[in-house]
Coordinates of C-alpha atoms and ligand atoms in Angstrom, one line a residue:
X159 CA -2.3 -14.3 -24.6
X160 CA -0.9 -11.2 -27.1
X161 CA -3.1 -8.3 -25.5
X162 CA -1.9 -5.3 -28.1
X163 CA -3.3 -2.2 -25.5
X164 CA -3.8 1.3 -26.6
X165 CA -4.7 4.9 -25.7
X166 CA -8.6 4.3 -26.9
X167 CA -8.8 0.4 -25.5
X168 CA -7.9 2.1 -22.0
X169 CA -10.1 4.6 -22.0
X170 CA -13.4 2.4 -23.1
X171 CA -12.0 0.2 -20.3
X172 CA -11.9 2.5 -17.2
X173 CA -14.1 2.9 -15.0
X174 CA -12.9 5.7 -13.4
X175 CA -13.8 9.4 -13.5
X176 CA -10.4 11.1 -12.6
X177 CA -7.7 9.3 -13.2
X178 CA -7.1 8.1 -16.7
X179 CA -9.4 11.3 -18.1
X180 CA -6.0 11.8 -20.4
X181 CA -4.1 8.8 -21.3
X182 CA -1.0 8.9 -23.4
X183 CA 0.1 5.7 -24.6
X184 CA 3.2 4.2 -25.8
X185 CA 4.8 1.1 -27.5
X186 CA 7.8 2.6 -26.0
X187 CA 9.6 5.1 -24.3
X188 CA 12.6 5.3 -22.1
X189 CA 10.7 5.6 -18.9
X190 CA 6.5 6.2 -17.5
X191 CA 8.1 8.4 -14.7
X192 CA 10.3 10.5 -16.9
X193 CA 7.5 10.9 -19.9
X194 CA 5.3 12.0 -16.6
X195 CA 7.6 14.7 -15.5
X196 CA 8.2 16.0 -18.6
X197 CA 4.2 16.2 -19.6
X198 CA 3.9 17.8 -15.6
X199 CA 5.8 20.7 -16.3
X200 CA 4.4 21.0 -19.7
X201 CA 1.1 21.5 -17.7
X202 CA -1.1 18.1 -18.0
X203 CA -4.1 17.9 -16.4
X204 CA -4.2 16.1 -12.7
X205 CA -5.3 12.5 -13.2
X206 CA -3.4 12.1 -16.6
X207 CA -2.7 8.3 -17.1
X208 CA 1.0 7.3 -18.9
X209 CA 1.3 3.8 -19.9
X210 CA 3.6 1.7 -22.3
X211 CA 4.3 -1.7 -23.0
X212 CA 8.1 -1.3 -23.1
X213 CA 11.0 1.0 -20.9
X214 CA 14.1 1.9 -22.2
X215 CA 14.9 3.1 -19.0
X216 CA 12.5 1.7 -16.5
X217 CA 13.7 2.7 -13.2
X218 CA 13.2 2.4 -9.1
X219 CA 14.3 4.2 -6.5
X220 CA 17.9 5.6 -6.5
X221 CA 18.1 5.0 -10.1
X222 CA 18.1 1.3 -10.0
X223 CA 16.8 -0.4 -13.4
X224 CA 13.5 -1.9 -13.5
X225 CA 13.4 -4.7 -16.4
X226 CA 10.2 -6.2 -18.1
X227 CA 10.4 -7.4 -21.4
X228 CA 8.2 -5.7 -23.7
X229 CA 4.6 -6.5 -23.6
X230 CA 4.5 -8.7 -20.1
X231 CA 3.8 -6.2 -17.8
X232 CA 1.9 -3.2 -16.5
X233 CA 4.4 -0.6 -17.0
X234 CA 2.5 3.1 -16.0
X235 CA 2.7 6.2 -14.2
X236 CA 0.0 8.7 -13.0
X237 CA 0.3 12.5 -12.9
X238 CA -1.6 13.7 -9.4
X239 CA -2.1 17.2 -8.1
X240 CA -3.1 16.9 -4.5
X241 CA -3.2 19.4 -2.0
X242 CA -1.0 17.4 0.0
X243 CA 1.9 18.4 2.2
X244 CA 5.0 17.2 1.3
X245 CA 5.1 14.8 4.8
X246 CA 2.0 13.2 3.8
X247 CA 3.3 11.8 0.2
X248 CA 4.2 8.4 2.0
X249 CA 0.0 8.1 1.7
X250 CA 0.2 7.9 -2.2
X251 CA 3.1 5.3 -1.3
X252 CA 0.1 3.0 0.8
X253 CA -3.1 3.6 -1.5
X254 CA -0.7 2.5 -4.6
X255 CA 0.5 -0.3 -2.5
X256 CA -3.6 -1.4 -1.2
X257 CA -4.8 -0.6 -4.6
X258 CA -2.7 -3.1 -6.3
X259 CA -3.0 -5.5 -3.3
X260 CA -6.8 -5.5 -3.6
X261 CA -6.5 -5.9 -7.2
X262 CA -4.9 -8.7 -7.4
X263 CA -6.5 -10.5 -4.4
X264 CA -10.0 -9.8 -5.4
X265 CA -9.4 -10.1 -9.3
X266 CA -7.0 -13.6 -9.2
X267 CA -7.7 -14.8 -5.6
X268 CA -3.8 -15.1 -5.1
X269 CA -2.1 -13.6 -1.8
X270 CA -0.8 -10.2 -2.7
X271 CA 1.1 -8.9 0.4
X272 CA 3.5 -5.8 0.6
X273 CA 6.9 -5.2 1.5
X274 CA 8.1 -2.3 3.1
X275 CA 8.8 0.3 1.6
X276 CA 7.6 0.4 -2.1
X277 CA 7.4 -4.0 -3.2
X278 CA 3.9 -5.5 -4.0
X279 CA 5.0 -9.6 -3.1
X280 CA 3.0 -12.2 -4.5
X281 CA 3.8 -15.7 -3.0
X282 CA 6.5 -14.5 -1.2
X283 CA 8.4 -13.1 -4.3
X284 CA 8.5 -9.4 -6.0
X285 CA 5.9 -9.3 -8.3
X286 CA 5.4 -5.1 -8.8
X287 CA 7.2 -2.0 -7.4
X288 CA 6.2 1.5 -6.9
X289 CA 8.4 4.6 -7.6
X290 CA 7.2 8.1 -6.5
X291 CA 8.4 11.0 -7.6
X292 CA 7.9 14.7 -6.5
X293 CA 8.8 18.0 -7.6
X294 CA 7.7 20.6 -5.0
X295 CA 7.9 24.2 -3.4
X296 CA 8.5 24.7 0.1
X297 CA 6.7 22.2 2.2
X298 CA 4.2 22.0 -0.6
X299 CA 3.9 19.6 -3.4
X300 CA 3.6 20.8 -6.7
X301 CA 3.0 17.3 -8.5
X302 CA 3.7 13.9 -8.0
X303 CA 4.4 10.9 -10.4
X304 CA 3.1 7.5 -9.2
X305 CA 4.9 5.3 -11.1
X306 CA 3.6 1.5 -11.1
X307 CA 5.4 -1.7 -12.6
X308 CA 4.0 -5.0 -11.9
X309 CA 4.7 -8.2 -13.6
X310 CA 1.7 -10.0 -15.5
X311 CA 2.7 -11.8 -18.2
X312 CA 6.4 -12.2 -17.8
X313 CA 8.1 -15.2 -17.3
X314 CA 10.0 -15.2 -13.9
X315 CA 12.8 -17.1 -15.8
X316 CA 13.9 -13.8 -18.2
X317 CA 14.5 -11.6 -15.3
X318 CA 17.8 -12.0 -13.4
X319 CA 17.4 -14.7 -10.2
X320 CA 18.5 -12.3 -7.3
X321 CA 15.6 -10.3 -8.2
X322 CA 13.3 -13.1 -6.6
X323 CA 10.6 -12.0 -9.3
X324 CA 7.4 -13.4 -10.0
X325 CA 4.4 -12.4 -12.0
X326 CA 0.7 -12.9 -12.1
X327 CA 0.6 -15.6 -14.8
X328 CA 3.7 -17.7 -13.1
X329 CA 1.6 -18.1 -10.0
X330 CA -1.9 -18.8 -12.0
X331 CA -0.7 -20.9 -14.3
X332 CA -2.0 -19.1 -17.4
X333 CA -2.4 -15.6 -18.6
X334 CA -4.6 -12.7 -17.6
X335 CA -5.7 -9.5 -18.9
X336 CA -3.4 -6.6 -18.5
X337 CA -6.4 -4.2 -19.5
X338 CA -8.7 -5.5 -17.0
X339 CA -5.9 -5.7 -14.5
X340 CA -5.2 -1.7 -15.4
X341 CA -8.6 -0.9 -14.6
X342 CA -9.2 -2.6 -11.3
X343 CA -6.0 -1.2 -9.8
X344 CA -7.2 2.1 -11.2
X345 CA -10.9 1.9 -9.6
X346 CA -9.0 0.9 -5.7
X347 CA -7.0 3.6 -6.5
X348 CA -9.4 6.2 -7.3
X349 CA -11.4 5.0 -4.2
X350 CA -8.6 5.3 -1.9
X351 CA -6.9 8.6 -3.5
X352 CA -10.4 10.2 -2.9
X353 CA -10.2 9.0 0.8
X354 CA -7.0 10.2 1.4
X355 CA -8.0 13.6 0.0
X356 CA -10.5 13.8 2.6
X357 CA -8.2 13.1 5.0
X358 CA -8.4 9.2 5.6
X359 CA -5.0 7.7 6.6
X360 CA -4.2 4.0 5.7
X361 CA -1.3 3.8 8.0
X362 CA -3.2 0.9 9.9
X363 CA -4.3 -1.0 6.5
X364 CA -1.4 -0.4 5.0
X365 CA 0.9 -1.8 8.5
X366 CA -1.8 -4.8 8.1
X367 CA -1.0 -5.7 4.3
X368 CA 2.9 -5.6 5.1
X369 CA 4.4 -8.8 5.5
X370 CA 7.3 -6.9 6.8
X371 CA 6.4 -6.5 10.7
X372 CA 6.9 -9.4 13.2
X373 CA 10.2 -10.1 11.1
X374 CA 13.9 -10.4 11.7
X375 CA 15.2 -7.8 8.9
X376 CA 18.6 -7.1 7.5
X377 CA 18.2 -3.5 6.2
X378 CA 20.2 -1.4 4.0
X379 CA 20.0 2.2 4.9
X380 CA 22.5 5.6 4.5
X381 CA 25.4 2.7 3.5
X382 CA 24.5 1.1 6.9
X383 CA 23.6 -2.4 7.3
X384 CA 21.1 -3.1 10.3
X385 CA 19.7 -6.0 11.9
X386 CA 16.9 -6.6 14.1
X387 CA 13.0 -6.9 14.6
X388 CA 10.6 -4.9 12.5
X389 CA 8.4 -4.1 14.9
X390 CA 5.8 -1.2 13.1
X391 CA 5.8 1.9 11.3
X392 CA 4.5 5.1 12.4
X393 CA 2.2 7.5 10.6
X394 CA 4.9 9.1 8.9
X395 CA 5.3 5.3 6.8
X396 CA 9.0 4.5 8.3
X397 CA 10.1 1.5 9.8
X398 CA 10.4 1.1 13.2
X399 CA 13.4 -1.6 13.7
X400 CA 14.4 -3.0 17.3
X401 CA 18.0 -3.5 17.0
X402 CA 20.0 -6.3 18.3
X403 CA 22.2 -3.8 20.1
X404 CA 18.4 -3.1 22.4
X405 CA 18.7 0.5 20.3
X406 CA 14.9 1.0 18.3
X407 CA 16.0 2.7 15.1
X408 CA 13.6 4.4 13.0
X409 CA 14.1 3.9 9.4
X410 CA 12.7 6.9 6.5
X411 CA 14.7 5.0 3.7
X412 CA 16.2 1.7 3.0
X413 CA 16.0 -1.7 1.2
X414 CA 15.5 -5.1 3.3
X415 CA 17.9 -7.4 1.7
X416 CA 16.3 -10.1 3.9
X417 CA 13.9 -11.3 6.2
X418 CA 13.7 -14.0 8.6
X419 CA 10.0 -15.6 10.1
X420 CA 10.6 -15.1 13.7
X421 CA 9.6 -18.9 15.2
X422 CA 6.5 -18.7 17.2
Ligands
BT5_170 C1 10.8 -0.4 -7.4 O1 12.1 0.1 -7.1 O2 10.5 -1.5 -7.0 C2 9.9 0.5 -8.1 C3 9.8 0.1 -9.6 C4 8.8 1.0 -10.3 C5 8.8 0.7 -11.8 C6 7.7 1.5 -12.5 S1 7.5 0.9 -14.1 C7 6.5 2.3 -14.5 C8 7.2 3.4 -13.9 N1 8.2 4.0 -14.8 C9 9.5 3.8 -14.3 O3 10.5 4.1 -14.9 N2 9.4 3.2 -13.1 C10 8.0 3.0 -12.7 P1 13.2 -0.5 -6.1 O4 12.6 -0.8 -4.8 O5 14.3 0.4 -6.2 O6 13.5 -1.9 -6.8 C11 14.3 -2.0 -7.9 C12 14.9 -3.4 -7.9 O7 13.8 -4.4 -8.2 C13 16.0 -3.7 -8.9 O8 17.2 -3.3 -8.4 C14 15.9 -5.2 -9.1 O9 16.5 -5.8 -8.0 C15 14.4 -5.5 -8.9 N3 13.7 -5.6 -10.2 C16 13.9 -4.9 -11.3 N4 12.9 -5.3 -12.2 C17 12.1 -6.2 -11.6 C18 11.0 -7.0 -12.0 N5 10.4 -6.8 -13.3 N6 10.4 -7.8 -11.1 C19 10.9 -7.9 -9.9 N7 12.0 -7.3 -9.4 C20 12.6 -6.4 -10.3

């Protein structure tokens, strides 16, 4: 399935109230995130919607690439204005995370799970990422951009094989609709960014939808490699890990390079 998308295809497809009420398309541009910063501090409107179909520089966290080959994927970022503090950002982390979840379960029927921190897993393999980005004041956030790549179209075979990556269509066996796929992720999202405005937390949805806890975990964190059993996260999103040492080490930041199923 070619799907061209644009700005005005978007918009007629949304069925949201807030976010997407600007949309800025574009065939290409070096990255969603950046083109979101840079329309931020030009002033755009909360809720404004940045999507394209290819990155020159598609990145995650700490400047790592992220790769999709042009027209395959849901490349996009948000611009959002809460009145958040900055200790409560991890909550955009989790509604992004659920929204996408819910999307694909409920659109596709196929079992979307998450992996701490920012990794939306399909079948066991990376299928999406989230990347959040702040710029802020004090303890208060001036704007965040909630950046959101997720495979749909892409074949599993272009991207390099220690990225474990799979897409939507690899696991459904055909093709699916990235504009309809756009605007269900959008409608969770709007219903859970409105919920966590009113002060509903998802720590214990989002601690349900990560595939993470109950495992053995090798972690990456502060050039430290750890091992032990992920055992939960507080409300604060980090990862509680019970070392082998007996130590429990609470982890803000890191990448699980692997996971083990703990026998029952
Ligand atoms: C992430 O970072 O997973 C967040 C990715 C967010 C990308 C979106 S696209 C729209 C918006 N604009 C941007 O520039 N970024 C956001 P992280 O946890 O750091 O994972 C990065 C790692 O994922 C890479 O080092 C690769 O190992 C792997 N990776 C890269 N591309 C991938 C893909 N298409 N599918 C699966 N894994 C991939």
């Amino acid at each position: 399935m070619s799907e061209e998308l644009d700005a005005e295809k978007i918009r007629l497809s949304l069925s949201t109230r807030f976010l997407g009420q600007r949309i800025v398309y574009h065939t290409c541009i070096d990255s969603t995130n950046l083109a979101g910063r840079r329309l931020a501090d030009q002033g755009a409107v909360d809720g404004t919607l940045i999507a394209a179909d290819e990155q020159t520089a598609g990145r995650g966290r700490l400047e790592r690439a992220w790769l999709a080959p042009r027209g395959t994927s849901l490349l996009f970022s948000l611009i959002l204005r809460p009145q958040l503090e900055m200790r409560l950002v991890q909550g955009l982390t989790m509604i992004a995370g659920l929204a996408v979840q819910e999307a694909i379960r409920d659109g596709y029927g196929l079992p979307a799970r998450l992996k701490w921190p920012n990794d939306i897993m399909v079948c066991g393999r990376k299928a999406g990422g989230i990347l959040i980005e702040v710029s802020s004041t004090g303890h208060c956030l001036d704007y965040a951009i909630l950046g959101i790549g997720l495979n749909v179209n892409l074949s599993p075979h272009t991207l390099p094989p220690e990225f474990h990556a799979t897409s939507i269509q690899h696991e459904l066996g055909h093709p699916v609709s990235r504009l309809q796929l756009l605007q269900r992720i959008l409608a969770h999202l709007e219903k859970r960014y409105a919920a966590l405005l009113r002060g509903h937390w998802p720590m214990h949805e989002w601690a349900a939808a990560l595939e993470t806890l109950g495992q053995r975990v090798e972690l990456r964190t502060a050039g430290e490699a750890i091992q032990g059993l992920a055992m939960r996260i507080d409300e604060e999103g980090a990862l509680l890990v019970h070392l082998d040492s007996g130590e429990m080490r609470r982890v803000v930041v890191g990448d699980i390079a692997a996971t083990h199923e703990i026998a029952p």
